[in-house]
Coordinates of C-alpha atoms and ligand atoms in Angstrom, one line a residue:
M454 CA 24.7 69.6 131.9
S455 CA 22.0 68.4 134.3
A456 CA 20.7 65.3 132.5
P457 CA 21.2 62.3 134.8
L458 CA 24.5 60.6 134.2
S459 CA 24.5 57.0 135.2
L460 CA 27.3 54.8 136.4
P461 CA 28.0 51.3 135.0
E462 CA 26.8 48.5 137.2
L463 CA 29.6 46.8 139.0
P464 CA 29.7 43.6 141.0
D465 CA 29.5 44.5 144.7
T466 CA 32.6 44.0 146.6
V467 CA 31.9 41.9 149.7
T468 CA 33.0 43.8 152.8
A469 CA 32.3 43.5 156.5
T470 CA 30.8 46.9 156.8
P471 CA 28.7 48.5 154.1
R472 CA 30.6 51.2 152.2
P473 CA 29.4 54.8 152.6
T474 CA 27.6 55.8 149.5
V475 CA 28.3 58.9 147.4
Y476 CA 26.1 60.7 144.8
I477 CA 27.5 63.4 142.6
E478 CA 25.2 65.7 140.6
T479 CA 26.9 67.5 137.7
Y480 CA 26.1 70.9 136.2
G481 CA 27.9 72.9 133.5
C482 CA 30.5 71.9 130.9
Q483 CA 32.1 68.6 130.0
M484 CA 35.1 69.6 132.1
N485 CA 32.8 69.3 135.1
V486 CA 31.6 65.9 133.9
A487 CA 35.2 64.8 133.7
D488 CA 35.9 66.3 137.2
S489 CA 32.9 64.4 138.6
E490 CA 34.4 61.2 137.2
L491 CA 37.7 62.0 139.0
M492 CA 35.9 62.7 142.2
Y493 CA 34.0 59.4 142.0
G494 CA 37.4 57.7 141.2
K495 CA 39.1 59.4 144.2
L496 CA 36.2 58.4 146.6
V497 CA 35.8 54.9 145.3
A498 CA 39.6 54.4 146.0
H499 CA 38.8 55.5 149.5
G500 CA 36.1 52.9 150.1
Y501 CA 33.0 54.8 148.9
A502 CA 30.3 53.2 146.8
P503 CA 28.9 55.4 144.0
V504 CA 25.1 55.6 143.7
D505 CA 22.9 56.9 140.9
A506 CA 20.4 58.9 143.0
P507 CA 20.5 61.2 146.1
D508 CA 17.9 59.4 148.2
G509 CA 19.6 58.3 151.4
A510 CA 23.1 58.7 150.1
D511 CA 25.7 59.2 152.8
V512 CA 27.4 61.9 150.8
I513 CA 25.8 64.2 148.2
L514 CA 28.1 66.4 146.1
V515 CA 26.8 69.1 143.7
N516 CA 29.4 69.9 141.1
T517 CA 28.5 73.4 139.9
C518 CA 29.0 75.9 137.1
A519 CA 29.3 79.7 137.5
I520 CA 29.4 80.8 133.8
R521 CA 26.0 82.5 133.9
E522 CA 23.8 83.7 136.7
N523 CA 21.0 81.3 135.9
A524 CA 23.4 78.3 136.3
E525 CA 24.0 79.4 139.9
T526 CA 20.3 80.2 140.6
R527 CA 19.4 76.6 139.5
V528 CA 22.0 75.1 141.9
I529 CA 20.8 77.2 144.9
G530 CA 17.3 75.9 144.2
R531 CA 18.5 72.4 143.8
L532 CA 20.5 72.5 147.0
G533 CA 17.2 73.4 148.8
E534 CA 15.4 70.4 147.1
L535 CA 18.2 68.0 148.1
R536 CA 17.4 68.5 151.8
R537 CA 14.5 66.1 151.4
F538 CA 16.8 63.2 150.4
M539 CA 19.1 63.7 153.4
K540 CA 19.4 61.3 156.3
P541 CA 20.3 63.0 159.6
D542 CA 24.0 62.2 159.0
T543 CA 24.2 62.9 155.2
I544 CA 27.0 65.3 154.2
V545 CA 26.3 67.7 151.5
G546 CA 29.2 69.4 149.6
V547 CA 29.3 71.9 146.8
T548 CA 32.2 71.6 144.3
G549 CA 33.2 73.2 141.0
C550 CA 33.2 76.8 139.7
M551 CA 30.4 78.2 141.9
A552 CA 32.1 76.7 145.0
Q553 CA 35.3 78.4 143.9
R554 CA 33.6 81.7 143.2
L555 CA 31.5 82.0 146.3
G556 CA 33.7 80.1 148.8
A557 CA 32.4 80.4 152.4
R558 CA 29.4 82.4 151.2
V559 CA 27.8 79.1 150.1
L560 CA 27.9 77.9 153.8
D561 CA 26.0 81.0 154.8
Q562 CA 23.4 80.6 152.0
A563 CA 22.8 76.9 152.6
R564 CA 23.2 75.9 156.2
H565 CA 23.0 72.2 155.4
V566 CA 26.2 72.3 153.3
S567 CA 29.4 71.2 155.1
L568 CA 31.9 71.4 152.3
V569 CA 32.8 73.9 149.6
V570 CA 35.6 72.7 147.4
G571 CA 37.0 74.3 144.2
P572 CA 38.3 72.5 141.1
D573 CA 41.8 72.2 142.5
G574 CA 40.8 70.8 145.9
Y575 CA 39.3 67.4 145.0
R576 CA 42.4 65.4 146.2
A577 CA 41.5 66.4 149.8
L578 CA 37.8 65.2 149.5
P579 CA 38.2 62.0 151.5
A580 CA 39.9 63.9 154.4
L581 CA 37.4 66.8 154.2
L582 CA 34.5 64.3 154.4
D583 CA 36.0 62.7 157.4
G584 CA 36.2 66.1 159.1
A585 CA 32.7 66.9 158.1
R586 CA 31.5 63.7 159.7
R587 CA 33.0 65.0 162.9
G588 CA 30.7 68.1 162.5
E589 CA 33.3 70.5 161.0
K590 CA 32.7 72.7 158.0
F591 CA 35.3 73.4 155.3
T592 CA 36.1 75.7 152.4
A593 CA 38.9 74.6 150.1
T594 CA 39.4 77.0 147.3
D595 CA 43.2 77.4 146.8
F596 CA 44.5 77.0 143.3
D597 CA 47.2 74.4 142.7
I598 CA 49.1 75.0 139.5
E599 CA 50.5 71.5 139.6
E600 CA 47.2 69.7 140.0
H601 CA 46.1 67.3 137.3
Y602 CA 44.9 64.4 139.5
E603 CA 47.4 62.3 137.6
D604 CA 47.3 59.4 140.1
V605 CA 43.5 59.3 140.3
V606 CA 41.7 56.7 138.2
A607 CA 38.5 58.3 136.8
R608 CA 35.3 56.3 137.4
R609 CA 33.7 57.0 134.1
F610 CA 29.9 57.5 133.5
E611 CA 28.3 55.1 131.2
G612 CA 28.6 56.1 127.5
V613 CA 30.4 55.4 124.3
K614 CA 33.1 58.1 124.5
A615 CA 35.6 59.2 127.1
W616 CA 36.2 62.8 128.2
I617 CA 39.9 63.4 128.8
P618 CA 41.0 66.7 130.4
V619 CA 44.4 67.6 128.9
Q620 CA 44.6 71.1 130.2
R621 CA 43.1 72.9 133.2
G622 CA 42.6 76.7 133.8
C623 CA 42.7 79.6 131.4
D624 CA 45.3 82.3 130.7
Y625 CA 43.0 84.4 128.5
R626 CA 41.0 87.2 130.2
C627 CA 37.9 87.6 128.1
T628 CA 36.2 90.5 129.9
Y629 CA 32.8 88.7 130.4
C630 CA 34.2 85.4 131.7
I631 CA 34.4 84.1 135.2
V632 CA 36.5 81.0 134.3
P633 CA 40.0 82.4 134.9
F634 CA 38.8 83.3 138.4
T635 CA 37.2 79.9 139.1
R636 CA 39.7 77.5 137.4
G637 CA 42.9 79.4 137.8
P638 CA 45.9 79.6 135.5
E639 CA 46.4 77.4 132.5
R640 CA 48.4 74.2 132.8
S641 CA 48.8 71.2 130.6
R642 CA 49.2 67.5 131.4
K643 CA 52.2 65.7 130.1
L644 CA 51.6 64.2 126.7
A645 CA 52.7 60.7 127.8
D646 CA 50.2 60.8 130.7
V647 CA 47.3 61.7 128.3
V648 CA 48.4 58.9 125.9
R649 CA 48.5 56.4 128.7
E650 CA 44.9 57.4 129.8
V651 CA 43.7 57.1 126.2
Q652 CA 45.3 53.6 126.0
Q653 CA 43.4 52.6 129.1
V654 CA 40.2 53.9 127.7
V655 CA 40.7 51.7 124.6
E656 CA 41.3 48.7 126.9
Q657 CA 38.0 49.5 128.5
G658 CA 36.3 49.2 125.1
L659 CA 35.9 52.8 124.1
S660 CA 37.1 54.1 120.7
E661 CA 36.1 57.8 120.8
V662 CA 37.8 60.4 123.0
V663 CA 37.2 64.0 123.5
L664 CA 40.2 66.1 124.7
L665 CA 39.1 68.8 127.0
G666 CA 40.6 72.2 127.9
Q667 CA 39.4 75.7 128.3
T668 CA 41.5 76.8 125.3
V669 CA 42.5 73.2 124.4
N670 CA 44.6 74.1 121.3
S671 CA 47.0 76.2 123.4
Y672 CA 48.0 72.9 125.0
H673 CA 51.7 72.8 125.7
D674 CA 53.4 70.5 128.1
G675 CA 56.9 72.1 127.8
A676 CA 58.0 69.8 125.1
H677 CA 54.9 69.1 122.9
D678 CA 52.1 71.3 121.5
F679 CA 48.5 70.5 120.6
A680 CA 49.6 69.3 117.1
D681 CA 51.9 66.7 118.8
L682 CA 49.1 65.7 121.1
L683 CA 46.5 65.2 118.3
R684 CA 49.0 63.0 116.4
A685 CA 49.9 61.0 119.5
V686 CA 46.3 60.4 120.7
G687 CA 45.1 59.9 117.2
T688 CA 47.5 57.0 116.5
V689 CA 46.8 55.1 119.7
D690 CA 45.9 51.6 118.7
G691 CA 42.1 51.1 118.7
I692 CA 41.2 54.8 118.7
R693 CA 38.7 55.5 115.9
R694 CA 37.6 59.1 116.7
V695 CA 39.3 62.0 118.3
R696 CA 37.5 65.2 119.1
Y697 CA 38.4 68.2 121.3
T698 CA 36.7 71.2 122.9
S699 CA 37.0 74.2 123.1
P700 CA 39.7 75.8 121.1
H701 CA 40.5 79.5 120.9
P702 CA 40.8 80.9 117.3
N703 CA 44.2 82.5 118.2
D704 CA 45.8 79.1 118.9
F705 CA 45.1 77.5 115.6
S706 CA 48.7 77.4 114.3
D707 CA 49.3 75.9 110.9
R708 CA 50.9 73.0 112.7
V709 CA 47.6 72.2 114.6
I710 CA 45.5 72.4 111.4
E711 CA 48.0 70.2 109.6
A712 CA 47.9 67.7 112.4
M713 CA 44.1 67.7 112.2
A714 CA 44.1 67.3 108.4
T715 CA 46.6 64.5 108.4
T716 CA 45.5 62.4 111.3
P717 CA 42.6 60.3 110.0
T718 CA 41.0 59.6 113.4
V719 CA 40.6 63.3 114.2
C720 CA 37.0 64.1 113.3
E721 CA 36.0 66.8 110.8
H722 CA 34.4 69.1 113.3
V723 CA 35.6 72.1 115.2
H724 CA 33.7 74.0 117.8
L725 CA 35.2 77.5 117.3
P726 CA 33.8 80.1 119.8
M727 CA 33.3 83.3 117.9
Q728 CA 31.4 85.3 120.6
S729 CA 30.7 88.3 118.3
G730 CA 31.1 89.2 114.6
S731 CA 32.1 92.7 115.3
T732 CA 35.8 93.8 115.6
S733 CA 35.0 96.6 118.0
M734 CA 32.9 94.3 120.2
L735 CA 35.6 91.6 120.1
K736 CA 38.0 94.3 121.4
R737 CA 35.8 95.1 124.3
M738 CA 35.5 91.4 125.0
L739 CA 39.3 91.1 124.9
R740 CA 39.0 88.2 122.5
R741 CA 42.3 89.2 120.9
Y742 CA 41.2 88.6 117.3
S743 CA 39.2 90.7 114.8
R744 CA 36.3 89.6 112.6
E745 CA 38.8 89.3 109.7
D746 CA 41.2 87.1 111.8
Y747 CA 38.3 84.8 112.7
L748 CA 37.3 84.5 109.0
E749 CA 40.9 83.9 108.1
C750 CA 41.1 81.1 110.7
V751 CA 37.9 79.5 109.3
A752 CA 39.3 79.8 105.7
R753 CA 42.6 78.1 106.6
M754 CA 40.8 75.2 108.3
R755 CA 38.3 74.7 105.6
A756 CA 41.1 74.7 102.9
A757 CA 42.9 72.0 104.8
I758 CA 40.0 69.8 106.0
P759 CA 37.3 69.0 103.4
G760 CA 33.8 68.6 104.8
L761 CA 34.7 70.4 108.0
A762 CA 31.7 71.1 110.2
L763 CA 31.9 74.3 112.3
T764 CA 29.9 75.1 115.4
T765 CA 30.3 78.1 117.7
D766 CA 29.4 80.1 120.8
I767 CA 27.8 83.6 120.5
I768 CA 27.0 86.1 123.2
V769 CA 24.2 88.7 122.7
G770 CA 23.8 91.9 124.7
F771 CA 27.4 92.4 125.9
P772 CA 27.8 95.9 127.3
G773 CA 27.7 98.6 124.7
E774 CA 26.5 96.3 121.9
T775 CA 25.2 98.7 119.1
D776 CA 22.7 97.7 116.4
E777 CA 25.6 97.8 114.0
E778 CA 27.7 95.5 116.0
F779 CA 24.8 93.0 116.4
E780 CA 24.3 93.1 112.6
D781 CA 28.0 92.2 112.2
T782 CA 27.3 89.1 114.3
L783 CA 24.4 88.1 112.1
S784 CA 26.4 88.8 109.0
L785 CA 29.3 86.7 110.2
C786 CA 26.9 83.8 110.9
R787 CA 25.7 84.1 107.3
E788 CA 29.2 84.3 106.0
V789 CA 30.5 81.3 107.9
R790 CA 27.3 79.3 107.7
F791 CA 27.8 77.5 111.0
D792 CA 26.4 74.0 111.4
D793 CA 25.1 75.0 114.8
A794 CA 25.7 77.4 117.6
F795 CA 25.2 77.8 121.3
M796 CA 23.8 81.3 121.9
F797 CA 23.8 83.1 125.2
K798 CA 22.4 86.3 126.6
F799 CA 25.2 88.2 128.3
S800 CA 25.2 87.6 132.1
A801 CA 27.2 89.9 134.3
R802 CA 29.6 88.0 136.6
E803 CA 30.8 89.6 139.7
G804 CA 34.5 90.6 139.5
T805 CA 34.8 90.3 135.8
P806 CA 36.0 93.4 133.8
A807 CA 32.7 93.7 132.0
T808 CA 31.0 94.7 135.3
R809 CA 33.3 97.7 135.5
M810 CA 32.1 99.1 132.1
P811 CA 30.0 102.2 132.2
P812 CA 26.5 101.5 133.4
E813 CA 25.0 103.3 130.4
W814 CA 26.5 100.5 128.3
T815 CA 24.0 98.0 129.8
I816 CA 21.7 96.7 127.1
P817 CA 18.0 96.8 128.1
D818 CA 16.5 93.3 128.5
D819 CA 13.9 93.8 125.8
V820 CA 16.6 94.8 123.3
V821 CA 18.6 91.7 124.3
A822 CA 15.5 89.5 123.9
T823 CA 14.7 90.8 120.4
R824 CA 18.3 90.4 119.2
F825 CA 18.5 87.0 120.7
D826 CA 15.4 85.8 118.9
R827 CA 16.8 87.2 115.6
L828 CA 20.1 85.5 116.1
V829 CA 18.4 82.1 117.0
R830 CA 16.2 82.4 113.9
T831 CA 19.2 83.2 111.7
V832 CA 21.4 80.4 113.0
R833 CA 18.6 77.8 112.9
G834 CA 17.7 78.9 109.4
I835 CA 21.2 78.4 108.1
S836 CA 21.6 75.1 109.9
R837 CA 18.3 73.9 108.4
E838 CA 19.4 74.8 104.9
N839 CA 22.8 73.1 105.5
N840 CA 21.1 70.0 106.7
L841 CA 18.5 69.8 103.9
G842 CA 21.4 69.8 101.5
R843 CA 22.8 66.7 103.2
L844 CA 19.8 64.4 102.7
G845 CA 20.8 61.3 100.7
E846 CA 24.4 61.3 102.0
T847 CA 25.8 58.1 103.5
M848 CA 27.8 58.4 106.7
E849 CA 29.2 56.4 109.6
L850 CA 27.6 56.8 113.0
L851 CA 28.7 55.8 116.4
I852 CA 25.5 54.8 118.1
E853 CA 25.3 56.6 121.5
K854 CA 22.0 55.8 123.2
V855 CA 18.3 55.3 122.9
A856 CA 16.7 58.4 121.5
R857 CA 14.3 60.5 123.6
D858 CA 11.3 58.9 121.8
G859 CA 12.3 55.6 123.4
E860 CA 12.2 53.7 120.0
L861 CA 15.0 54.9 117.7
L862 CA 18.6 54.9 118.5
Q863 CA 20.7 58.1 118.4
G864 CA 24.1 58.3 116.9
R865 CA 26.7 60.9 115.9
S866 CA 28.5 61.3 112.6
R867 CA 32.2 62.2 112.5
D868 CA 31.1 65.8 111.7
F869 CA 28.9 65.9 114.8
K870 CA 25.5 65.4 113.2
T871 CA 22.9 63.8 115.4
V872 CA 21.0 61.0 113.5
M873 CA 18.1 58.8 114.7
V874 CA 18.1 55.3 113.3
P875 CA 15.8 52.3 113.7
A876 CA 18.0 49.6 115.2
D877 CA 18.2 47.3 118.2
A878 CA 19.4 48.7 121.5
A879 CA 22.2 46.1 121.4
R880 CA 23.8 48.2 118.8
I881 CA 24.7 51.0 121.2
G882 CA 28.4 51.4 121.1
E883 CA 28.7 50.1 117.5
Y884 CA 29.5 51.9 114.3
L885 CA 26.7 51.9 111.8
T886 CA 26.7 53.2 108.2
V887 CA 23.4 55.0 107.4
T888 CA 21.9 57.0 104.6
L889 CA 20.3 60.3 105.8
T890 CA 16.6 60.1 104.9
G891 CA 15.0 63.0 106.7
T892 CA 15.7 66.1 108.9
T893 CA 13.8 68.1 111.4
G894 CA 16.2 71.0 110.4
A895 CA 18.3 70.3 113.5
T896 CA 18.7 66.5 113.6
F897 CA 18.4 63.7 111.0
T898 CA 16.8 60.4 110.6
G899 CA 18.6 57.7 108.7
T900 CA 18.4 54.1 107.6
P901 CA 21.2 51.6 107.9
V902 CA 22.8 50.7 104.6
T903 CA 24.8 47.7 105.8
E904 CA 24.2 44.8 108.0
R905 CA 27.9 44.3 108.7
R906 CA 28.3 44.5 112.4
E907 CA 31.4 46.1 113.9
R908 CA 31.3 46.0 117.6
A909 CA 33.1 48.4 119.9
P910 CA 32.5 46.6 123.1
L911 CA 30.9 48.5 126.0
P912 CA 33.0 49.5 128.9
M913 CA 33.8 47.1 131.7
M914 CA 35.3 48.9 134.6
G915 CA 36.7 47.9 137.9
A916 CA 35.7 49.8 141.1
Ligands
5AD1290 N1 27.5 85.6 129.8 C1 27.0 84.9 128.8 N2 27.7 83.9 128.2 C2 28.9 83.6 128.6 N3 29.8 82.7 128.2 C3 30.9 82.8 129.0 N4 30.7 83.8 129.9 C4 29.5 84.3 129.7 C5 28.7 85.4 130.3 N5 29.2 86.1 131.3 C6 29.6 81.8 127.1 C7 30.7 82.0 126.0 C8 31.6 80.8 126.2 C9 30.5 79.8 126.6 C10 31.1 78.6 127.3 O1 29.7 80.5 127.5 O2 30.1 82.0 124.8 O3 32.2 80.4 125.0
SF4_1291 FE1 36.6 82.3 129.4 FE2 37.9 83.5 127.4 FE3 39.2 81.6 128.9 FE4 37.2 80.9 127.2 S1 39.2 81.8 126.6 S2 37.5 80.2 129.4 S3 35.8 82.6 127.3 S4 38.4 83.7 129.5

């Protein structure tokens, strides 16, 4: 995620000395967005003023992703660019997964960086910044299995939904994945703490929450599982929509599916990472399920939840991928008929088991490119067919923002469809019922069918 995130405007506190300003630029997944909100919260509590742009900020933090090589290349480039916004005393820090992965190596690669802080080190940020101001440089990359930043009040970005981390780290060891190395072991927040945060979010005027975790449905706080969490969050007064991302297919117990099916606020959409449609490939990826297991999981969910939308993640060109294995991925896409998919070319990450596979298993770039194109065409074709079949349907949208064209508004349905509607910008944050009138294949246009206004007020947050 690199699209600019903006902070809500707040009345300036009158203080004798101007507060030091902090700008955080966020890359990667929603967990990183949520972490940036925590960092802003922590720093605001220590007297910093958040700003929307790097120009002249006293502190610039780049919250990074390490999942694929190109994510890191972009950050290295951006760190160079940020130099021109620095004042002589500006402190630049690198946080997140790339900071965790590279540690002190970041300090060598970018001499203007003073701080390298991994995902479990944000509590120390104010102290580290004080040290950096005295000219010291720091690397803080220890894992802390207890860390949930429970006492930190997130300073949320503007928007109509709240991202709520419920679990940190990952105990799976998929052989391509750097996350277990960058985010450490899995741990869950206490259910009561999550519910309290959701209640606060409602008080701030939001009615949609997205529960976040690396394998979010393996959530367990010692007393409650993910089914309990869905029910507890889904019945908080004022909550209208609950989503979560990303689950692991192996952790969809019948209890979890039942909780989804019987909690009306839980939306009819699951992002269910598949990675590959081939059992032999899934074995090499250490995904711990077969093609048949994945299909069985999809069938159980679809039987329990009518109208369920499914999206997925797929990797192309993992070591040793044969033509046959790739065809299995295409055929699984055709069989499941995903609503959409994020598709990735395999990227070797230093230290992961995939890098120790025989070198002759490496798939040549041109083969990866051809397969990737075929996969994209297959997935887009299916999603286009699905979407054409939805025209004429009526659905409820939560209006999220002004669309990119600057005229229409953009909203989301419960089943995660993006719909553009002609309406006044004052309607951002409202629920609107529309009829789908057109589709580009990927997104829809719609017209409002009711003039009844139901306002979910926009957030008002204290510093
Ligand atoms: N190369 C390519 N894609 C990857 N992902 C994770 N690690 C890699 C990698 N090394 C993808 C997976 C995961 C998504 C978040 O990123 O599909 O589900
Ligand atoms: Fe990575 Fe696998 Fe954990 Fe997901 S489940 S974060 S892909 S190791």
